[in-house]
Amino acid sequence: MGMADYYEVLKVSSTANEEELRRAYKKLAMRWHPDKHPSGAKGLAEAKFKQICEAYDVLSDAQKRQIYDLYGEDGLKYDVSSPSAAFAATRGGASGGVKGGSFKKYGNGNGRAVNDDIFDGFFDDIGSDKSGSPLKKGNDEGVNRKYSRSATAGKKAEPVENKLVCSLEELFKGSKRKMKIARLVPDSSGKATTVDEVLAIDIRPGWKKGTKITFPEKGNQEPGLLAGDLIFVIDEKPHQTFKRDGNDLLVNLKVSLLEALTGKTVTLTTLDGRNLEIEVSDIVKPGHEVVITGEGMPISKEPKKRGNLRIKFDVKFPSRLSSDQKADLRRVLGRSS
């Protein structure tokens, strides 16, 4: 298939379930079936159809999908029951190295199923002693500990990065996530085996896209090396109302010409569920901005401080006016000019 991403080919997320995969495959297969295209476009249709079938073949098979999630497309070309082939796939593959462990939907603090993504300069390392993070807990014994002790001079396998997509509400209030991961470690014979583990992530208020959360030695392990680090990188899910700009929150509101001239009370529901009423009494011009101090995002390094809420207005002009309405406007606006 070349280097196309199987998830992108089917236009699904990396957490898509069987039903979502099936629906996506059916829709795209019907669209790109070569018989539905004229002769001049058959070549492109055949190539697309082949990609779609190949992607579905891999992602609908649990074992193939896990290998693909761990190693990318190159991993499918090797017999991962062989440690040399399995670990060769993590190094060098055309996808640029380790694609990441297999991350499955799990529960978050409010009981919903989650998966998701993470990114913004190196933030607090959840695995550090000062963070008091739960990363020090978990299975430090067994295979991983045994091979870590015999690893060559502390050299680590390549780190694994995965996105952790968070809603703006989570990044505003903070949230707790549990992520179930599957990683490869060598057993006593050197054969690659899969180890499942649940990691706890404490998402802190104010974290931004790009914030990195590092779990030391929770990535894949190769014979003779320490296990690599597992890094989650924060990504932000688009919000229906608010857009983030650094520590500020932006809102675009449309008002009628009448409201722009006579004033309006704007009611907004904040990310923590409060109803905020803003009285706009000034004449509003297109692009006019109202700033509400301290109603933006929390500042992660200064938890008691927040950015600002910035409301930008767009004025909706009427599509037509009657003769009487025009006369009234001339009379009223003419006197005020």
PDB file of C-alpha atoms in Angstrom, residues 76-299:
ATOM      1  CA  LEU A  76       3.346  -6.656   9.114  1.00  0.00           C
ATOM      2  CA  LYS A  77       6.184  -7.728   6.831  1.00  0.00           C
ATOM      3  CA  TYR A  78       8.003  -9.505   9.660  1.00  0.00           C
ATOM      4  CA  ASP A  79       7.210 -12.537  11.768  1.00  0.00           C
ATOM      5  CA  VAL A  80       6.884 -10.781  15.122  1.00  0.00           C
ATOM      6  CA  SER A  81       7.117 -14.103  16.943  1.00  0.00           C
ATOM      7  CA  SER A  82      10.799 -13.820  16.036  1.00  0.00           C
ATOM      8  CA  PRO A  83      12.485 -11.256  18.328  1.00  0.00           C
ATOM      9  CA  SER A  84      15.028 -10.148  15.755  1.00  0.00           C
ATOM     10  CA  ALA A  85      12.337  -9.525  13.167  1.00  0.00           C
ATOM     11  CA  ALA A  86       9.977  -7.910  15.649  1.00  0.00           C
ATOM     12  CA  PHE A  87      12.545  -5.513  16.986  1.00  0.00           C
ATOM     13  CA  ALA A  88      13.939  -4.815  13.525  1.00  0.00           C
ATOM     14  CA  ALA A  89      10.503  -3.554  12.611  1.00  0.00           C
ATOM     15  CA  THR A  90      10.681  -0.959  15.402  1.00  0.00           C
ATOM     16  CA  ARG A  91      13.901   0.475  14.114  1.00  0.00           C
ATOM     17  CA  GLY A  92      14.139   1.813  10.724  1.00  0.00           C
ATOM     18  CA  GLY A  93      10.769   1.102   9.238  1.00  0.00           C
ATOM     19  CA  ALA A  94       9.515   3.381   6.569  1.00  0.00           C
ATOM     20  CA  SER A  95       7.187   5.009   9.065  1.00  0.00           C
ATOM     21  CA  GLY A  96      10.208   6.420  10.871  1.00  0.00           C
ATOM     22  CA  GLY A  97      10.547   4.057  13.797  1.00  0.00           C
ATOM     23  CA  VAL A  98       8.208   2.982  16.532  1.00  0.00           C
ATOM     24  CA  LYS A  99       4.656   3.944  15.839  1.00  0.00           C
ATOM     25  CA  GLY A 100       3.570   3.249  19.392  1.00  0.00           C
ATOM     26  CA  GLY A 101       2.032   0.740  21.710  1.00  0.00           C
ATOM     27  CA  SER A 102      -1.484  -0.494  21.344  1.00  0.00           C
ATOM     28  CA  PHE A 103      -3.715   1.923  23.258  1.00  0.00           C
ATOM     29  CA  LYS A 104      -7.267   0.885  23.987  1.00  0.00           C
ATOM     30  CA  LYS A 105     -10.311   2.781  25.216  1.00  0.00           C
ATOM     31  CA  TYR A 106     -10.575   2.838  28.953  1.00  0.00           C
ATOM     32  CA  GLY A 107     -12.456   4.813  31.555  1.00  0.00           C
ATOM     33  CA  ASN A 108     -11.821   8.392  32.651  1.00  0.00           C
ATOM     34  CA  GLY A 109     -12.781  10.167  35.836  1.00  0.00           C
ATOM     35  CA  ASN A 110     -16.388  10.704  34.801  1.00  0.00           C
ATOM     36  CA  GLY A 111     -17.003   7.161  33.643  1.00  0.00           C
ATOM     37  CA  ARG A 112     -16.960   7.767  29.900  1.00  0.00           C
ATOM     38  CA  ALA A 113     -14.980   5.651  27.483  1.00  0.00           C
ATOM     39  CA  VAL A 114     -11.907   7.454  26.272  1.00  0.00           C
ATOM     40  CA  ASN A 115      -8.801   7.025  24.208  1.00  0.00           C
ATOM     41  CA  ASP A 116      -7.130   9.935  22.618  1.00  0.00           C
ATOM     42  CA  ASP A 117      -3.986  12.202  22.251  1.00  0.00           C
ATOM     43  CA  ILE A 118      -0.953  15.033  23.709  1.00  0.00           C
ATOM     44  CA  PHE A 119       1.934  18.249  22.778  1.00  0.00           C
ATOM     45  CA  ASP A 120       3.547  21.770  24.112  1.00  0.00           C
ATOM     46  CA  GLY A 121       7.173  21.787  25.282  1.00  0.00           C
ATOM     47  CA  PHE A 122       8.330  19.427  27.988  1.00  0.00           C
ATOM     48  CA  PHE A 123       5.983  19.971  30.897  1.00  0.00           C
ATOM     49  CA  ASP A 124       6.058  18.212  34.244  1.00  0.00           C
ATOM     50  CA  ASP A 125       7.267  14.658  33.874  1.00  0.00           C
ATOM     51  CA  ILE A 126       4.557  12.571  35.512  1.00  0.00           C
ATOM     52  CA  GLY A 127       7.149   9.903  36.169  1.00  0.00           C
ATOM     53  CA  SER A 128       9.396  12.164  38.252  1.00  0.00           C
ATOM     54  CA  ASP A 129       9.610  11.856  42.033  1.00  0.00           C
ATOM     55  CA  LYS A 130       8.513  15.436  42.634  1.00  0.00           C
ATOM     56  CA  SER A 131       5.234  14.967  40.791  1.00  0.00           C
ATOM     57  CA  GLY A 132       3.970  12.315  43.196  1.00  0.00           C
ATOM     58  CA  SER A 133       2.714  10.475  40.138  1.00  0.00           C
ATOM     59  CA  PRO A 134       1.295   6.958  40.157  1.00  0.00           C
ATOM     60  CA  LEU A 135       3.864   5.978  37.538  1.00  0.00           C
ATOM     61  CA  LYS A 136       6.112   4.599  40.219  1.00  0.00           C
ATOM     62  CA  LYS A 137       3.401   2.051  40.919  1.00  0.00           C
ATOM     63  CA  GLY A 138       2.633  -0.944  38.788  1.00  0.00           C
ATOM     64  CA  ASN A 139       4.583  -4.006  37.725  1.00  0.00           C
ATOM     65  CA  ASP A 140       8.269  -3.270  38.351  1.00  0.00           C
ATOM     66  CA  GLU A 141       9.052  -6.967  38.824  1.00  0.00           C
ATOM     67  CA  GLY A 142       9.119  -9.889  36.431  1.00  0.00           C
ATOM     68  CA  VAL A 143      10.424  -9.904  32.896  1.00  0.00           C
ATOM     69  CA  ASN A 144      10.950  -6.171  32.493  1.00  0.00           C
ATOM     70  CA  ARG A 145      12.910  -5.815  35.751  1.00  0.00           C
ATOM     71  CA  LYS A 146      14.993  -8.894  34.979  1.00  0.00           C
ATOM     72  CA  TYR A 147      16.094  -7.611  31.592  1.00  0.00           C
ATOM     73  CA  SER A 148      16.545  -4.047  32.760  1.00  0.00           C
ATOM     74  CA  ARG A 149      19.232  -5.186  35.179  1.00  0.00           C
ATOM     75  CA  SER A 150      21.156  -6.958  32.464  1.00  0.00           C
ATOM     76  CA  ALA A 151      20.742  -4.173  29.903  1.00  0.00           C
ATOM     77  CA  THR A 152      23.844  -2.753  28.307  1.00  0.00           C
ATOM     78  CA  ALA A 153      25.183   0.262  30.224  1.00  0.00           C
ATOM     79  CA  GLY A 154      21.756   1.847  30.598  1.00  0.00           C
ATOM     80  CA  LYS A 155      21.076   2.198  26.853  1.00  0.00           C
ATOM     81  CA  LYS A 156      17.380   2.548  26.130  1.00  0.00           C
ATOM     82  CA  ALA A 157      15.185   1.415  23.282  1.00  0.00           C
ATOM     83  CA  GLU A 158      13.632   4.186  21.216  1.00  0.00           C
ATOM     84  CA  PRO A 159      10.846   6.127  22.961  1.00  0.00           C
ATOM     85  CA  VAL A 160       7.238   5.604  21.925  1.00  0.00           C
ATOM     86  CA  GLU A 161       5.023   8.673  21.411  1.00  0.00           C
ATOM     87  CA  ASN A 162       1.232   8.637  21.272  1.00  0.00           C
ATOM     88  CA  LYS A 163      -1.328  11.421  21.157  1.00  0.00           C
ATOM     89  CA  LEU A 164      -3.748  11.973  24.009  1.00  0.00           C
ATOM     90  CA  VAL A 165      -6.723  13.976  22.742  1.00  0.00           C
ATOM     91  CA  CYS A 166      -8.407  16.006  25.482  1.00  0.00           C
ATOM     92  CA  SER A 167     -11.539  18.105  25.452  1.00  0.00           C
ATOM     93  CA  LEU A 168     -11.217  21.777  26.325  1.00  0.00           C
ATOM     94  CA  GLU A 169     -13.285  21.063  29.450  1.00  0.00           C
ATOM     95  CA  GLU A 170     -10.699  18.508  30.609  1.00  0.00           C
ATOM     96  CA  LEU A 171      -7.862  20.962  30.067  1.00  0.00           C
ATOM     97  CA  PHE A 172      -9.849  23.646  31.912  1.00  0.00           C
ATOM     98  CA  LYS A 173     -10.887  21.634  34.979  1.00  0.00           C
ATOM     99  CA  GLY A 174      -8.314  18.835  34.952  1.00  0.00           C
ATOM    100  CA  SER A 175      -9.096  15.153  34.519  1.00  0.00           C
ATOM    101  CA  LYS A 176      -7.905  11.672  35.344  1.00  0.00           C
ATOM    102  CA  ARG A 177      -7.412   9.097  32.606  1.00  0.00           C
ATOM    103  CA  LYS A 178      -6.587   5.426  32.653  1.00  0.00           C
ATOM    104  CA  MET A 179      -4.907   4.109  29.514  1.00  0.00           C
ATOM    105  CA  LYS A 180      -4.554   0.407  28.809  1.00  0.00           C
ATOM    106  CA  ILE A 181      -1.374  -0.248  26.851  1.00  0.00           C
ATOM    107  CA  ALA A 182       0.198  -3.322  25.286  1.00  0.00           C
ATOM    108  CA  ARG A 183       3.986  -3.297  24.935  1.00  0.00           C
ATOM    109  CA  LEU A 184       6.619  -5.797  23.884  1.00  0.00           C
ATOM    110  CA  VAL A 185       9.248  -7.196  26.245  1.00  0.00           C
ATOM    111  CA  PRO A 186      11.566 -10.188  25.738  1.00  0.00           C
ATOM    112  CA  ASP A 187      10.949 -13.316  27.791  1.00  0.00           C
ATOM    113  CA  SER A 188      13.701 -15.504  29.255  1.00  0.00           C
ATOM    114  CA  SER A 189      14.421 -16.987  25.819  1.00  0.00           C
ATOM    115  CA  GLY A 190      14.596 -13.586  24.127  1.00  0.00           C
ATOM    116  CA  LYS A 191      11.256 -14.007  22.365  1.00  0.00           C
ATOM    117  CA  ALA A 192       9.046 -10.911  22.173  1.00  0.00           C
ATOM    118  CA  THR A 193       5.974 -11.183  24.373  1.00  0.00           C
ATOM    119  CA  THR A 194       3.108  -8.746  24.928  1.00  0.00           C
ATOM    120  CA  VAL A 195       2.573  -7.259  28.379  1.00  0.00           C
ATOM    121  CA  ASP A 196      -0.666  -5.398  29.158  1.00  0.00           C
ATOM    122  CA  GLU A 197      -0.627  -2.607  31.700  1.00  0.00           C
ATOM    123  CA  VAL A 198      -2.910   0.206  32.861  1.00  0.00           C
ATOM    124  CA  LEU A 199      -1.327   3.636  33.319  1.00  0.00           C
ATOM    125  CA  ALA A 200      -2.929   6.528  35.201  1.00  0.00           C
ATOM    126  CA  ILE A 201      -2.624  10.037  33.774  1.00  0.00           C
ATOM    127  CA  ASP A 202      -3.450  13.103  35.850  1.00  0.00           C
ATOM    128  CA  ILE A 203      -4.327  15.851  33.350  1.00  0.00           C
ATOM    129  CA  ARG A 204      -3.692  19.182  35.029  1.00  0.00           C
ATOM    130  CA  PRO A 205      -5.724  22.363  34.487  1.00  0.00           C
ATOM    131  CA  GLY A 206      -4.142  24.637  31.912  1.00  0.00           C
ATOM    132  CA  TRP A 207      -2.109  22.052  30.029  1.00  0.00           C
ATOM    133  CA  LYS A 208      -1.764  22.934  26.367  1.00  0.00           C
ATOM    134  CA  LYS A 209      -1.488  21.143  23.076  1.00  0.00           C
ATOM    135  CA  GLY A 210       2.036  19.789  22.963  1.00  0.00           C
ATOM    136  CA  THR A 211       2.447  19.097  26.675  1.00  0.00           C
ATOM    137  CA  LYS A 212       4.436  15.875  27.045  1.00  0.00           C
ATOM    138  CA  ILE A 213       3.826  13.300  29.750  1.00  0.00           C
ATOM    139  CA  THR A 214       6.645  10.784  30.114  1.00  0.00           C
ATOM    140  CA  PHE A 215       6.384   7.310  31.596  1.00  0.00           C
ATOM    141  CA  PRO A 216      10.006   6.160  32.016  1.00  0.00           C
ATOM    142  CA  GLU A 217      10.730   2.653  30.715  1.00  0.00           C
ATOM    143  CA  LYS A 218       7.084   1.923  29.887  1.00  0.00           C
ATOM    144  CA  GLY A 219       7.684   1.558  26.147  1.00  0.00           C
ATOM    145  CA  ASN A 220       8.878  -1.487  24.226  1.00  0.00           C
ATOM    146  CA  GLN A 221      12.010  -3.349  25.305  1.00  0.00           C
ATOM    147  CA  GLU A 222      14.654  -5.006  23.164  1.00  0.00           C
ATOM    148  CA  PRO A 223      17.138  -7.665  24.273  1.00  0.00           C
ATOM    149  CA  GLY A 224      20.204  -6.016  25.795  1.00  0.00           C
ATOM    150  CA  LEU A 225      18.503  -2.630  26.179  1.00  0.00           C
ATOM    151  CA  LEU A 226      16.433  -0.905  28.816  1.00  0.00           C
ATOM    152  CA  ALA A 227      12.778  -0.451  27.939  1.00  0.00           C
ATOM    153  CA  GLY A 228      12.170   2.793  26.082  1.00  0.00           C
ATOM    154  CA  ASP A 229      10.128   5.648  27.519  1.00  0.00           C
ATOM    155  CA  LEU A 230       6.444   6.014  26.734  1.00  0.00           C
ATOM    156  CA  ILE A 231       5.436   9.604  25.987  1.00  0.00           C
ATOM    157  CA  PHE A 232       1.914  10.938  25.669  1.00  0.00           C
ATOM    158  CA  VAL A 233       1.536  14.240  23.843  1.00  0.00           C
ATOM    159  CA  ILE A 234      -1.519  16.388  24.600  1.00  0.00           C
ATOM    160  CA  ASP A 235      -3.742  17.376  21.707  1.00  0.00           C
ATOM    161  CA  GLU A 236      -6.886  19.515  21.943  1.00  0.00           C
ATOM    162  CA  LYS A 237     -10.271  18.447  20.646  1.00  0.00           C
ATOM    163  CA  PRO A 238     -12.053  21.313  18.816  1.00  0.00           C
ATOM    164  CA  HIS A 239     -14.786  22.941  20.909  1.00  0.00           C
ATOM    165  CA  GLN A 240     -18.185  23.982  19.604  1.00  0.00           C
ATOM    166  CA  THR A 241     -18.132  27.416  21.277  1.00  0.00           C
ATOM    167  CA  PHE A 242     -14.638  28.319  22.415  1.00  0.00           C
ATOM    168  CA  LYS A 243     -11.300  28.479  20.656  1.00  0.00           C
ATOM    169  CA  ARG A 244      -8.093  28.563  22.655  1.00  0.00           C
ATOM    170  CA  ASP A 245      -5.382  31.155  22.047  1.00  0.00           C
ATOM    171  CA  GLY A 246      -2.595  30.537  24.537  1.00  0.00           C
ATOM    172  CA  ASN A 247      -4.194  31.163  27.926  1.00  0.00           C
ATOM    173  CA  ASP A 248      -7.113  33.103  26.415  1.00  0.00           C
ATOM    174  CA  LEU A 249     -10.460  31.784  25.214  1.00  0.00           C
ATOM    175  CA  LEU A 250     -11.996  33.236  22.060  1.00  0.00           C
ATOM    176  CA  VAL A 251     -15.698  33.338  21.198  1.00  0.00           C
ATOM    177  CA  ASN A 252     -17.187  34.615  17.951  1.00  0.00           C
ATOM    178  CA  LEU A 253     -20.742  35.943  18.262  1.00  0.00           C
ATOM    179  CA  LYS A 254     -23.120  37.240  15.624  1.00  0.00           C
ATOM    180  CA  VAL A 255     -25.477  40.110  16.470  1.00  0.00           C
ATOM    181  CA  SER A 256     -28.133  41.806  14.385  1.00  0.00           C
ATOM    182  CA  LEU A 257     -27.714  45.394  13.224  1.00  0.00           C
ATOM    183  CA  LEU A 258     -30.373  46.435  15.736  1.00  0.00           C
ATOM    184  CA  GLU A 259     -28.500  44.719  18.584  1.00  0.00           C
ATOM    185  CA  ALA A 260     -25.235  46.237  17.422  1.00  0.00           C
ATOM    186  CA  LEU A 261     -26.748  49.732  17.631  1.00  0.00           C
ATOM    187  CA  THR A 262     -28.901  49.408  20.758  1.00  0.00           C
ATOM    188  CA  GLY A 263     -27.001  46.903  22.915  1.00  0.00           C
ATOM    189  CA  LYS A 264     -27.363  43.279  23.945  1.00  0.00           C
ATOM    190  CA  THR A 265     -26.926  41.011  26.947  1.00  0.00           C
ATOM    191  CA  VAL A 266     -24.802  37.999  26.022  1.00  0.00           C
ATOM    192  CA  THR A 267     -25.127  34.779  28.041  1.00  0.00           C
ATOM    193  CA  LEU A 268     -22.316  32.239  27.803  1.00  0.00           C
ATOM    194  CA  THR A 269     -21.937  28.886  29.553  1.00  0.00           C
ATOM    195  CA  THR A 270     -18.349  28.599  30.734  1.00  0.00           C
ATOM    196  CA  LEU A 271     -16.224  25.450  30.519  1.00  0.00           C
ATOM    197  CA  ASP A 272     -16.910  24.745  34.192  1.00  0.00           C
ATOM    198  CA  GLY A 273     -20.689  25.076  33.734  1.00  0.00           C
ATOM    199  CA  ARG A 274     -21.355  28.606  35.001  1.00  0.00           C
ATOM    200  CA  ASN A 275     -23.664  31.010  33.170  1.00  0.00           C
ATOM    201  CA  LEU A 276     -21.851  34.243  32.437  1.00  0.00           C
ATOM    202  CA  GLU A 277     -23.906  37.317  31.514  1.00  0.00           C
ATOM    203  CA  ILE A 278     -22.109  40.098  29.659  1.00  0.00           C
ATOM    204  CA  GLU A 279     -23.840  43.419  29.097  1.00  0.00           C
ATOM    205  CA  VAL A 280     -22.794  45.027  25.807  1.00  0.00           C
ATOM    206  CA  SER A 281     -23.938  48.647  25.814  1.00  0.00           C
ATOM    207  CA  ASP A 282     -21.448  50.221  23.402  1.00  0.00           C
ATOM    208  CA  ILE A 283     -22.200  50.397  19.701  1.00  0.00           C
ATOM    209  CA  VAL A 284     -20.770  47.248  18.179  1.00  0.00           C
ATOM    210  CA  LYS A 285     -18.846  47.485  14.933  1.00  0.00           C
ATOM    211  CA  PRO A 286     -17.821  44.441  12.878  1.00  0.00           C
ATOM    212  CA  GLY A 287     -14.732  42.985  14.546  1.00  0.00           C
ATOM    213  CA  HIS A 288     -15.495  44.700  17.880  1.00  0.00           C
ATOM    214  CA  GLU A 289     -13.955  42.802  20.804  1.00  0.00           C
ATOM    215  CA  VAL A 290     -15.002  42.666  24.452  1.00  0.00           C
ATOM    216  CA  VAL A 291     -12.440  41.330  26.942  1.00  0.00           C
ATOM    217  CA  ILE A 292     -13.534  39.684  30.205  1.00  0.00           C
ATOM    218  CA  THR A 293     -10.504  39.517  32.475  1.00  0.00           C
ATOM    219  CA  GLY A 294      -9.814  36.249  34.292  1.00  0.00           C
ATOM    220  CA  GLU A 295     -12.393  34.125  32.446  1.00  0.00           C
ATOM    221  CA  GLY A 296      -9.916  32.340  30.189  1.00  0.00           C
ATOM    222  CA  MET A 297      -7.931  29.122  30.667  1.00  0.00           C
ATOM    223  CA  PRO A 298      -6.084  28.353  33.910  1.00  0.00           C
ATOM    224  CA  ILE A 299      -2.348  29.089  33.717  1.00  0.00           C
TER     225      ILE A 299
END
